[in-house]
Short mmCIF file of C-alpha atoms in Angstrom, two decimals:
data_model
loop_
_atom_site.label_atom_id
_atom_site.label_comp_id
_atom_site.label_asym_id
_atom_site.label_seq_id
_atom_site.Cartn_x
_atom_site.Cartn_y
_atom_site.Cartn_z
CA UNK A 245 64.67 46.47 77.87
CA UNK A 246 65.14 50.70 78.56
CA UNK A 247 65.38 51.78 81.92
CA UNK A 248 66.32 54.58 83.57
CA UNK A 249 70.02 55.91 84.74
CA UNK A 250 70.75 57.00 88.39
CA UNK A 251 74.61 58.59 88.20
CA UNK A 252 76.04 55.58 89.33
CA UNK A 253 75.75 54.21 85.58
CA UNK A 254 77.93 56.58 85.19
CA UNK A 255 80.66 54.79 83.56
CA UNK A 256 78.88 52.70 82.26
CA UNK A 257 76.74 55.84 79.77
CA UNK A 258 80.45 57.42 79.76
CA UNK A 259 81.58 53.83 77.90
CA UNK A 260 79.35 53.29 75.61
CA UNK A 261 78.48 56.99 74.66
CA UNK A 262 82.40 56.92 73.36
CA UNK A 263 82.35 52.86 72.05
CA UNK A 264 78.65 54.58 70.26
CA UNK A 265 80.95 58.03 69.05
CA UNK A 266 84.36 56.35 67.78
CA UNK A 267 83.30 55.51 64.35
CA UNK A 268 81.75 59.04 64.26
CA UNK A 269 85.27 61.13 64.96
CA UNK A 270 87.13 58.61 63.09
CA UNK A 271 85.12 59.37 59.51
CA UNK A 272 84.87 62.93 60.26
CA UNK A 273 89.04 63.31 62.03
CA UNK A 274 87.06 64.96 65.37
CA UNK A 275 90.25 64.98 67.92
CA UNK A 276 90.34 66.08 71.79
CA UNK A 277 92.56 69.11 69.99
CA UNK A 278 90.17 69.87 67.15
CA UNK A 279 87.04 68.87 68.88
CA UNK A 280 87.03 68.15 72.47
CA UNK A 281 83.62 68.18 73.10
CA UNK A 282 82.12 66.02 71.29
CA UNK A 283 81.09 62.65 72.78
CA UNK A 284 83.17 60.36 72.17
CA UNK A 285 85.91 62.52 74.59
CA UNK A 286 83.25 61.27 76.84
CA UNK A 287 84.21 61.84 80.37
CA UNK A 288 82.19 60.73 83.51
CA UNK A 289 82.77 64.48 84.90
CA UNK A 290 80.13 65.17 81.71
CA UNK A 291 77.30 62.37 83.21
CA UNK A 292 78.16 64.47 86.42
CA UNK A 293 77.78 67.61 85.18
CA UNK A 294 74.72 66.66 83.28
CA UNK A 295 72.88 65.09 85.93
CA UNK A 296 73.46 67.71 88.21
CA UNK A 297 71.98 69.89 85.45
CA UNK A 298 68.72 67.77 85.23
CA UNK A 299 69.46 66.21 82.25
CA UNK A 300 67.89 62.01 82.42
CA UNK A 301 69.46 59.51 80.74
CA UNK A 302 68.23 56.20 79.80
CA UNK A 303 70.15 52.44 79.20
CA UNK A 304 68.52 50.08 76.41
CA UNK A 305 69.63 46.44 77.97
CA UNK A 306 70.03 43.15 75.36
CA UNK A 307 70.74 39.95 77.56
CA UNK A 308 71.18 42.45 80.17
CA UNK A 309 73.86 44.10 78.74
CA UNK A 310 73.70 47.60 78.12
CA UNK A 311 73.51 48.81 73.71
CA UNK A 312 72.55 51.91 73.99
CA UNK A 313 71.44 54.88 75.96
CA UNK A 314 70.20 57.87 74.87
CA UNK A 315 69.36 60.91 77.09
CA UNK A 316 67.06 64.31 77.32
CA UNK A 317 67.56 67.39 78.59
CA UNK A 318 64.21 69.70 79.46
CA UNK A 319 65.72 73.04 79.32
CA UNK A 320 61.83 75.32 78.91
CA UNK A 321 58.83 73.60 79.98
CA UNK A 322 58.08 73.12 76.11
CA UNK A 323 61.21 72.65 74.84
CA UNK A 324 63.57 68.93 76.20
CA UNK A 325 66.94 67.82 73.76
CA UNK A 326 67.36 64.74 72.84
CA UNK A 327 71.49 64.31 73.60
CA UNK A 328 74.09 62.02 72.97
CA UNK A 329 71.84 58.41 71.20
CA UNK A 330 74.48 55.87 71.48
CA UNK A 331 74.31 52.53 70.20
CA UNK A 332 77.64 50.44 70.35
CA UNK A 333 78.30 49.45 66.29
CA UNK A 334 78.57 46.23 66.20
CA UNK A 335 74.52 46.13 67.38
CA UNK A 336 73.12 49.26 65.22
CA UNK A 337 71.01 47.61 62.27
CA UNK A 338 68.18 46.40 64.02
CA UNK A 339 66.07 49.65 65.85
CA UNK A 340 67.57 49.78 68.86
CA UNK A 341 67.98 53.95 68.22
CA UNK A 342 64.89 54.18 66.79
CA UNK A 343 63.59 52.74 70.20
CA UNK A 344 65.72 54.45 71.82
CA UNK A 345 64.49 57.77 70.35
CA UNK A 346 61.05 56.91 70.38
CA UNK A 347 61.04 56.42 74.53
CA UNK A 348 63.37 59.86 74.98
CA UNK A 349 60.07 61.02 72.70
CA UNK A 350 57.60 59.82 75.07
CA UNK A 351 59.66 60.59 77.90
CA UNK A 352 59.79 64.26 76.68
CA UNK A 353 56.27 63.65 76.10
CA UNK A 354 55.13 63.21 79.38
CA UNK A 355 57.28 65.38 81.20
CA UNK A 356 55.35 68.40 78.77
CA UNK A 357 57.26 69.43 75.92
CA UNK A 358 55.73 70.65 72.68
CA UNK A 359 58.94 69.75 70.85
CA UNK A 360 62.08 67.33 71.09
CA UNK A 361 65.08 69.37 69.21
CA UNK A 362 68.86 67.75 68.29
CA UNK A 363 71.70 68.97 66.71
CA UNK A 364 74.05 67.00 64.70
CA UNK A 365 76.79 66.55 62.73
CA UNK A 366 75.43 68.76 59.38
CA UNK A 367 78.21 66.49 56.13
CA UNK A 368 76.47 62.90 58.61
CA UNK A 369 74.10 62.60 55.90
CA UNK A 370 72.49 58.99 56.91
CA UNK A 371 71.89 60.69 60.41
CA UNK A 372 70.26 63.51 59.11
CA UNK A 373 67.95 61.28 56.93
CA UNK A 374 67.42 59.04 59.35
CA UNK A 375 66.11 61.32 61.76
CA UNK A 376 63.87 62.58 58.85
CA UNK A 377 62.47 59.17 58.77
CA UNK A 378 61.61 59.37 62.34
CA UNK A 379 59.70 62.27 61.93
CA UNK A 380 62.53 65.04 62.19
CA UNK A 381 62.66 68.26 60.46
CA UNK A 382 65.33 70.44 59.69
CA UNK A 383 65.77 73.96 60.92
CA UNK A 384 68.74 75.52 60.49
CA UNK A 385 72.49 75.05 59.45
CA UNK A 386 75.01 77.04 61.39
CA UNK A 387 78.52 76.69 61.64
CA UNK A 388 80.21 77.39 65.16
CA UNK A 389 83.46 78.69 64.63
CA UNK A 390 85.10 76.53 67.58
CA UNK A 391 83.70 73.02 65.64
CA UNK A 392 85.40 71.42 62.80
CA UNK A 393 81.93 70.93 60.98
CA UNK A 394 78.67 72.44 60.26
CA UNK A 395 75.78 71.62 62.16
CA UNK A 396 72.59 71.00 62.04
CA UNK A 397 69.95 72.04 63.74
CA UNK A 398 66.30 69.46 64.19
CA UNK A 399 63.26 69.63 65.67
CA UNK A 400 60.39 66.98 66.00
CA UNK A 401 56.71 67.82 67.11
CA UNK A 402 54.82 66.17 70.09
CA UNK A 403 51.49 66.52 69.26
#
């Protein structure tokens, strides 16, 4: 079951996000000192700030246990961003991530968005291919001086 999160869920969200991104941080040697904004470093102030900006989080529960989450931000009337897609490592490969993305896309469409954007680590080829299988298209590959990796920007067009 997927349900919308509230600010009271912030510690659950922090734990899901940190635990879900830990393996990515290890793989790409991302640490607090070289990539402080990587989700593996998430803390409750991030979630509080997101909620204050209107970001909507949703949590996926299996047998009443939180196993994943996703966030949707709507910076413009016709654009949403899919953020912090997280599935605990031991729960991967069971289509929970697909269901969270579908849920987020439906949420974005219900808010009037025509497209949903994401940003991922470009070198994480398998993740890029996974998003492409879901209908996302690469729009730009970009380097940022403050990040130790290249960013792949992708968009899903809502029909």
